[in-house]
mmCIF file of C-alpha atoms in Angstrom:
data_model
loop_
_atom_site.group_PDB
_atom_site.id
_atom_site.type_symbol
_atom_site.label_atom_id
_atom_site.label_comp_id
_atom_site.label_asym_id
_atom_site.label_seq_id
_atom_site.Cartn_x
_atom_site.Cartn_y
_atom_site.Cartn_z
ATOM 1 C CA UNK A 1 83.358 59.355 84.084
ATOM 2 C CA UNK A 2 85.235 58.083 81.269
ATOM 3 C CA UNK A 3 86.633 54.595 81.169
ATOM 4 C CA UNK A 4 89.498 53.241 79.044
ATOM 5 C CA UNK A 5 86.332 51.716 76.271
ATOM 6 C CA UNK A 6 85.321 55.062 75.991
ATOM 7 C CA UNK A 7 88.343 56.492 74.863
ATOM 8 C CA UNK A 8 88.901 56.174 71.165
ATOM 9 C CA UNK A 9 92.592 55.415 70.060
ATOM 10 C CA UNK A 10 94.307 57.817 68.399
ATOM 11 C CA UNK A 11 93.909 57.564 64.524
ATOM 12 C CA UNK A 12 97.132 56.314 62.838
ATOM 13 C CA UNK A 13 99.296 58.778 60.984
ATOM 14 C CA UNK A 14 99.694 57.489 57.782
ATOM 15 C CA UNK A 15 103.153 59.459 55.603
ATOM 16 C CA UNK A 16 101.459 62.005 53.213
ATOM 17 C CA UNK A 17 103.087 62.597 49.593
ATOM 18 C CA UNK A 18 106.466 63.484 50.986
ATOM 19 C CA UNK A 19 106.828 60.838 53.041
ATOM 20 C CA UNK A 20 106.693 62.545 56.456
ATOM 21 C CA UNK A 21 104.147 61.137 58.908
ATOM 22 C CA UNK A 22 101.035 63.283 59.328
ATOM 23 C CA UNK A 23 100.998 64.817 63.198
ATOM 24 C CA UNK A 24 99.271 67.298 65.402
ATOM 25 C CA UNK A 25 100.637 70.694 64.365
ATOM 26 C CA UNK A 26 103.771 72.200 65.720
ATOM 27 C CA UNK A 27 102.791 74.784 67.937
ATOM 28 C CA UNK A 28 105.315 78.290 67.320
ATOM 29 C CA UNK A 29 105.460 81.422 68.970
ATOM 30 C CA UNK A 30 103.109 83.825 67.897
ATOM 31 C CA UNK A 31 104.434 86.771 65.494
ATOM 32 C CA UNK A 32 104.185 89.981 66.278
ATOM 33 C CA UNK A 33 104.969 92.418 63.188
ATOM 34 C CA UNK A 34 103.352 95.447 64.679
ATOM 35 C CA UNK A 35 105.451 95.631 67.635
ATOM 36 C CA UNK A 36 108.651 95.495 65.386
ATOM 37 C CA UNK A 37 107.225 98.269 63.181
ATOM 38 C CA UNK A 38 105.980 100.480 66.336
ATOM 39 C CA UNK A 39 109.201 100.216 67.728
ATOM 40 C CA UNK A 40 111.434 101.155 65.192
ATOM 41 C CA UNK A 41 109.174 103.778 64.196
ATOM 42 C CA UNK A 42 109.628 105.043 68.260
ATOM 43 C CA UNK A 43 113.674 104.423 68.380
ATOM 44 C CA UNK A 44 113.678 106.830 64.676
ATOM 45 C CA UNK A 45 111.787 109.320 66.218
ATOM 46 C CA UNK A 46 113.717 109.674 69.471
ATOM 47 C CA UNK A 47 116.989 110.031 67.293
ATOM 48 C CA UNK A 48 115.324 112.692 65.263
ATOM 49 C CA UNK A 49 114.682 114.798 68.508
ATOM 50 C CA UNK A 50 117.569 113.464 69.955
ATOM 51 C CA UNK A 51 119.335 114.857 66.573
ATOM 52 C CA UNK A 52 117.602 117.683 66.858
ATOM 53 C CA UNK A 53 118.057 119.047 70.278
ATOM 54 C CA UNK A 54 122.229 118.531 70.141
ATOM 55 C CA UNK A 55 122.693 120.186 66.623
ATOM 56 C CA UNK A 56 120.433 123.268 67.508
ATOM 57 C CA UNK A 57 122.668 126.156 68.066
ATOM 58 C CA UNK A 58 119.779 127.967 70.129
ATOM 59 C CA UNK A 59 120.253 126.067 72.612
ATOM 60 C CA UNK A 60 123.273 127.539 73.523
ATOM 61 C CA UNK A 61 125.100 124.491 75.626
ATOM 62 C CA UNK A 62 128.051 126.393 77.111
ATOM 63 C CA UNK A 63 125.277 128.525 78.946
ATOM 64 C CA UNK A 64 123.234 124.841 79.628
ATOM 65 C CA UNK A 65 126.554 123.676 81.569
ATOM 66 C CA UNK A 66 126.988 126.419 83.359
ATOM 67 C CA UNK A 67 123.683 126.213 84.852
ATOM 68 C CA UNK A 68 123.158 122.764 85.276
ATOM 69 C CA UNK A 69 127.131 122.641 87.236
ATOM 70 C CA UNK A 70 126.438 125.870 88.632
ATOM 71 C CA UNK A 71 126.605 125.682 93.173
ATOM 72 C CA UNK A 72 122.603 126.239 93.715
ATOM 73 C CA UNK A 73 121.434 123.450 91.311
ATOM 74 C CA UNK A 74 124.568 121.720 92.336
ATOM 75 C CA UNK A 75 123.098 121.917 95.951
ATOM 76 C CA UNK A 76 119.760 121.153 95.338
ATOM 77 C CA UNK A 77 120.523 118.299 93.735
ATOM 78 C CA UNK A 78 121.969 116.445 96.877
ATOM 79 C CA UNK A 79 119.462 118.062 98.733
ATOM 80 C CA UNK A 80 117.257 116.217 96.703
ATOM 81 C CA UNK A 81 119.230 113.210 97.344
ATOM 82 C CA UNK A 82 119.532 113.561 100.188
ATOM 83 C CA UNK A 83 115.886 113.979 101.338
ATOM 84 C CA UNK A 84 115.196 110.626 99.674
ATOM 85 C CA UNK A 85 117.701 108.963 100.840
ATOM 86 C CA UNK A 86 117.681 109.986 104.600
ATOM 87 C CA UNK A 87 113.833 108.718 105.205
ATOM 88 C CA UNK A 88 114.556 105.560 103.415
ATOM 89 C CA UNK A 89 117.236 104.100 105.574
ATOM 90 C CA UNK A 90 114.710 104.074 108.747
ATOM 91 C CA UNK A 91 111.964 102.482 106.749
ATOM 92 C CA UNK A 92 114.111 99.790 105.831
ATOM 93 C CA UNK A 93 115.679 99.434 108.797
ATOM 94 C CA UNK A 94 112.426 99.124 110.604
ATOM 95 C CA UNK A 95 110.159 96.849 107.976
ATOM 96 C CA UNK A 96 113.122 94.381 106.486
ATOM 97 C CA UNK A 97 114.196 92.464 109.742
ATOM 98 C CA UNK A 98 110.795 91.452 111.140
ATOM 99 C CA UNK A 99 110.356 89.193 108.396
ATOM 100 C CA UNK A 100 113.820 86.892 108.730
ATOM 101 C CA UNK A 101 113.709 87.446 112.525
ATOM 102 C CA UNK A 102 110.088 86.180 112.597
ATOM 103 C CA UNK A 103 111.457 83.163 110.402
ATOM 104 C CA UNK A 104 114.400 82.439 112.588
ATOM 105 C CA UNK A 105 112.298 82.867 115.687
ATOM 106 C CA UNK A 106 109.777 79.734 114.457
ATOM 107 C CA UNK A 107 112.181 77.925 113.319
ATOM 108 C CA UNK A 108 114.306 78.129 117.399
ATOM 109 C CA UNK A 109 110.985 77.357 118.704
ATOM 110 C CA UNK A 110 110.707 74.329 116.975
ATOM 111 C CA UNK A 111 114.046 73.063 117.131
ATOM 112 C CA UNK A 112 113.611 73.863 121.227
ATOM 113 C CA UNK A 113 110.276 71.441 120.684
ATOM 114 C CA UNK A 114 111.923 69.010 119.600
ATOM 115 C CA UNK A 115 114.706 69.428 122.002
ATOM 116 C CA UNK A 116 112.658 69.199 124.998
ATOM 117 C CA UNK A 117 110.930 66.369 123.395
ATOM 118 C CA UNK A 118 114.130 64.554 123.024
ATOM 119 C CA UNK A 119 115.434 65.185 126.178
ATOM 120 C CA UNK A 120 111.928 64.394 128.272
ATOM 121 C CA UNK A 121 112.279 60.794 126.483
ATOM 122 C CA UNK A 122 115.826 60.090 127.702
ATOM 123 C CA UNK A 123 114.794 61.184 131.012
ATOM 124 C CA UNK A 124 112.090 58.686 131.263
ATOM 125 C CA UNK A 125 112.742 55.301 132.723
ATOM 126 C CA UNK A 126 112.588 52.120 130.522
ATOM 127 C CA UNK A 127 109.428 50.315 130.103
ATOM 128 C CA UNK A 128 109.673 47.305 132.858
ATOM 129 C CA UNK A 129 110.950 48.806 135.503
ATOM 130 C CA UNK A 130 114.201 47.905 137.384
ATOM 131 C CA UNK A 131 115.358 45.300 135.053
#
């Protein structure tokens, strides 16, 4: 256990050759260079491909947007939607309310608690009798 005569006093800071008083250390944020570097070496790679990909003529776009906004794609795209949309809607609908319903179901039995507590001790006669 320590005990106040234990504990030694901090030393005083005495000003060092500039005149500033000598302190703990201020504590800064630690740098982190290589995460800088890594990611601008990720975002210059991505535009080269990104570069890359538009200016290529063998891609042939015209024939890219007629597939991609052609009706069987165009369909199976909100099919696709559609199938993850349509089982979510249950799910949630069936695991979201039990939690606030539980909630507002402890807190009605409580407040009927104290309700019948209140009311059982205006219903009871006051101490001495018929006074």
């Amino acid at each position: 256990m320590v005990t106040p005569s234990d504990v030694m006093p901090a030393p005083a800071h005495e000003p060092d050759e500039r005149g500033a008083p000598e302190g703990p250390p201020q504590i800064v944020p630690r740098r982190h260079p290589g995460r800088l570097l890594t990611g601008a070496a990720a975002l210059a790679v991505l535009a080269l491909v990104l570069h890359s990909v538009v200016r290529n003529a063998a891609f042939q776009w015209d024939v890219v947007g007629r597939y991609l906004t052609s009706g069987a794609v165009l369909d199976g795209v909100l099919h696709t939607l559609w199938l993850t949309g349509a089982p979510l809607r249950p799910g949630l609908a069936h695991s979201l309310p039990p939690t606030p319903l539980a909630r507002l179901r402890a807190r009605l039995s409580v407040l009927r608690g104290r309700l019948h507590v209140a009311t059982a001790a205006d219903s009871r006669p006051a101490l001495g009798g018929d006074r």
